[in-house]
Short mmCIF file of C-alpha atoms in Angstrom, two decimals:
data_model
loop_
_atom_site.label_atom_id
_atom_site.label_comp_id
_atom_site.label_asym_id
_atom_site.label_seq_id
_atom_site.Cartn_x
_atom_site.Cartn_y
_atom_site.Cartn_z
CA UNK A 5 11.63 23.07 -83.16
CA UNK A 6 9.75 21.33 -80.18
CA UNK A 7 5.37 20.92 -79.82
CA UNK A 8 6.35 24.25 -76.39
CA UNK A 9 7.52 25.85 -78.81
CA UNK A 10 5.03 25.97 -81.29
CA UNK A 11 2.75 26.20 -79.51
CA UNK A 12 3.84 29.39 -77.24
CA UNK A 13 5.11 30.37 -81.77
CA UNK A 14 0.53 29.69 -82.64
CA UNK A 15 0.25 31.75 -79.43
CA UNK A 16 2.07 35.09 -80.32
CA UNK A 17 0.17 35.01 -83.86
CA UNK A 18 -2.81 34.29 -81.93
CA UNK A 19 -1.88 37.85 -79.84
CA UNK A 20 -2.58 38.98 -83.96
CA UNK A 21 -4.97 37.18 -84.01
CA UNK A 22 -6.60 38.72 -81.16
CA UNK A 23 -5.60 42.40 -83.09
CA UNK A 24 -7.30 41.18 -86.04
CA UNK A 25 -10.38 40.90 -84.24
CA UNK A 26 -10.62 44.57 -81.79
CA UNK A 27 -10.10 45.67 -86.07
CA UNK A 28 -13.05 43.39 -86.89
CA UNK A 29 -11.27 41.66 -89.72
CA UNK A 30 -11.59 37.45 -89.48
CA UNK A 31 -9.42 36.88 -86.24
CA UNK A 32 -6.30 35.02 -87.99
CA UNK A 33 -2.50 36.00 -87.02
CA UNK A 34 0.71 34.85 -88.00
CA UNK A 35 4.41 35.33 -86.72
CA UNK A 36 7.24 34.13 -89.27
CA UNK A 37 10.33 33.00 -86.93
CA UNK A 38 13.61 32.07 -88.46
CA UNK A 39 16.29 29.49 -87.85
CA UNK A 40 17.09 30.62 -84.29
CA UNK A 41 13.93 30.41 -83.34
CA UNK A 42 13.28 34.51 -83.37
CA UNK A 43 10.07 36.09 -83.96
CA UNK A 44 11.10 38.86 -87.86
CA UNK A 45 7.90 39.83 -88.04
CA UNK A 46 3.73 39.21 -86.84
CA UNK A 47 0.36 40.37 -89.64
CA UNK A 48 -2.86 40.26 -89.33
CA UNK A 49 -5.99 39.94 -92.01
CA UNK A 50 -6.30 43.48 -93.06
CA UNK A 51 -9.50 42.76 -95.92
CA UNK A 52 -11.74 45.39 -94.50
CA UNK A 53 -9.43 47.47 -94.59
CA UNK A 54 -7.41 48.44 -96.86
CA UNK A 55 -10.89 46.99 -98.53
CA UNK A 56 -8.70 44.45 -100.56
CA UNK A 57 -9.95 40.07 -100.28
CA UNK A 58 -6.68 39.55 -100.45
CA UNK A 59 -4.88 40.78 -98.02
CA UNK A 60 -4.89 37.98 -95.72
CA UNK A 61 -1.66 37.67 -92.88
CA UNK A 62 -0.29 35.17 -94.56
CA UNK A 63 0.18 37.19 -98.58
CA UNK A 64 1.03 40.67 -96.36
CA UNK A 65 3.26 38.53 -94.14
CA UNK A 66 4.79 37.08 -97.48
CA UNK A 67 4.58 40.44 -98.92
CA UNK A 68 7.03 42.09 -96.23
CA UNK A 69 9.73 39.32 -95.67
CA UNK A 70 10.33 39.37 -99.13
CA UNK A 71 10.88 42.93 -99.95
CA UNK A 72 12.58 43.37 -96.45
CA UNK A 73 15.16 40.11 -98.59
CA UNK A 74 14.58 37.64 -95.79
CA UNK A 75 15.65 34.16 -97.25
CA UNK A 76 12.41 32.54 -96.79
CA UNK A 77 13.50 28.70 -97.37
CA UNK A 78 14.59 29.89 -93.38
CA UNK A 79 11.28 30.56 -92.16
CA UNK A 80 7.85 29.28 -90.18
CA UNK A 81 5.42 30.18 -89.72
CA UNK A 82 3.06 29.94 -87.71
CA UNK A 83 -0.64 30.43 -88.40
CA UNK A 84 -4.08 30.69 -86.62
CA UNK A 85 -6.15 29.24 -89.00
CA UNK A 86 -5.04 26.27 -92.01
CA UNK A 87 -3.88 28.69 -94.40
CA UNK A 88 -6.51 28.93 -98.28
CA UNK A 89 -5.65 27.87 -100.46
CA UNK A 90 -5.08 31.42 -102.44
CA UNK A 91 -2.43 31.61 -99.19
CA UNK A 92 -1.00 27.74 -99.43
CA UNK A 93 -0.60 28.29 -103.12
CA UNK A 94 2.11 31.16 -101.78
CA UNK A 95 3.47 29.72 -99.36
CA UNK A 96 4.67 26.73 -101.58
CA UNK A 97 5.81 29.31 -104.28
CA UNK A 98 8.01 31.02 -101.90
CA UNK A 99 8.58 27.80 -100.99
CA UNK A 100 8.33 28.59 -96.52
CA UNK A 101 10.19 25.70 -94.84
CA UNK A 102 7.73 24.83 -91.86
CA UNK A 103 4.11 25.73 -91.47
CA UNK A 104 2.26 25.29 -88.73
CA UNK A 105 -1.58 26.02 -87.91
CA UNK A 106 -3.77 26.30 -84.80
CA UNK A 107 -7.50 25.25 -85.65
CA UNK A 108 -8.31 23.65 -89.65
CA UNK A 109 -9.79 25.68 -92.39
CA UNK A 110 -13.00 23.50 -93.45
CA UNK A 111 -14.86 25.86 -95.62
CA UNK A 112 -10.91 26.73 -97.38
CA UNK A 113 -7.80 24.54 -96.24
CA UNK A 114 -5.13 23.76 -98.47
CA UNK A 115 -2.51 22.17 -96.22
CA UNK A 116 -5.75 19.40 -94.27
CA UNK A 117 -9.06 20.12 -94.82
CA UNK A 118 -10.05 19.98 -98.24
CA UNK A 119 -7.11 20.94 -100.38
CA UNK A 120 -3.16 19.50 -99.70
CA UNK A 121 -0.93 21.50 -101.71
CA UNK A 122 1.97 19.92 -99.98
CA UNK A 123 1.03 16.85 -102.35
CA UNK A 124 1.60 18.95 -105.68
CA UNK A 125 3.90 17.55 -107.54
CA UNK A 126 4.05 20.63 -109.65
CA UNK A 127 5.70 22.82 -106.76
CA UNK A 128 8.72 20.61 -106.54
CA UNK A 129 8.78 21.63 -102.47
CA UNK A 130 8.83 19.39 -99.29
CA UNK A 131 7.36 21.08 -96.75
CA UNK A 132 7.16 19.95 -93.60
CA UNK A 133 3.16 20.87 -91.77
CA UNK A 134 1.86 20.57 -88.49
CA UNK A 135 -1.76 21.47 -87.04
CA UNK A 136 -4.04 21.03 -84.79
CA UNK A 137 -1.57 23.41 -82.50
CA UNK A 138 -3.51 25.15 -80.52
CA UNK A 139 -6.50 24.91 -82.33
CA UNK A 140 -9.15 25.55 -79.97
CA UNK A 141 -8.40 28.04 -79.25
CA UNK A 142 -7.60 29.37 -82.22
CA UNK A 143 -10.99 28.30 -83.33
CA UNK A 144 -13.46 29.58 -80.65
CA UNK A 145 -12.23 33.13 -81.73
CA UNK A 146 -12.89 32.75 -85.29
CA UNK A 147 -16.56 31.01 -83.18
CA UNK A 148 -16.98 34.31 -81.18
CA UNK A 149 -16.13 37.12 -84.01
CA UNK A 150 -18.63 35.32 -86.20
CA UNK A 151 -21.14 34.89 -83.58
CA UNK A 152 -20.79 38.76 -83.00
CA UNK A 153 -20.98 39.11 -86.45
CA UNK A 154 -23.81 37.71 -87.33
CA UNK A 155 -25.41 39.07 -84.11
CA UNK A 156 -24.87 43.09 -85.68
CA UNK A 157 -25.97 41.83 -89.45
CA UNK A 158 -29.32 40.56 -87.35
CA UNK A 159 -29.78 43.20 -85.57
CA UNK A 160 -29.70 45.45 -88.45
CA UNK A 161 -31.91 43.71 -90.44
CA UNK A 162 -34.17 43.84 -87.48
CA UNK A 163 -33.66 47.43 -86.88
CA UNK A 164 -33.70 48.22 -90.21
CA UNK A 165 -37.38 45.84 -90.53
CA UNK A 166 -38.77 47.45 -87.87
CA UNK A 167 -37.58 51.52 -89.98
CA UNK A 168 -38.75 49.98 -93.54
CA UNK A 169 -42.14 49.17 -91.49
CA UNK A 170 -42.82 52.36 -89.79
CA UNK A 171 -42.53 54.23 -92.41
CA UNK A 172 -45.24 52.48 -94.11
#
């Protein structure tokens, strides 16, 4: 795969992240690509919808692929944000061949930012990783989501305070 292909697939994952944003989910999207360069699965975060903090895009797509009998050792995952430690461990355990991601996950990143499970000898799996593909676009979407969330939260706190003060 070359850089232009990586950018194309990350932007496909970005479209999934935009769907998550529109659904009120943390905007992380992922696409799974087979060794022929075909997108075989798409997914995005669904933690709020499923009321499940484990419903990360990466775990959902791995679960789908497993149920479909897809050989994960012949796939590449394109994710808009560096997988967290939980997802990074799952990616290593199922032996995905390659991982490409956009924005760094400065809080919980499992491949570069905070941890690097790919160098953990107990996994006995060599995954090729590449980060920073279309990082600015992916980062901006995440930043916009959290700004919107903070504005909403602040607005609710202001309304609650105003309503509370009217009751006394």
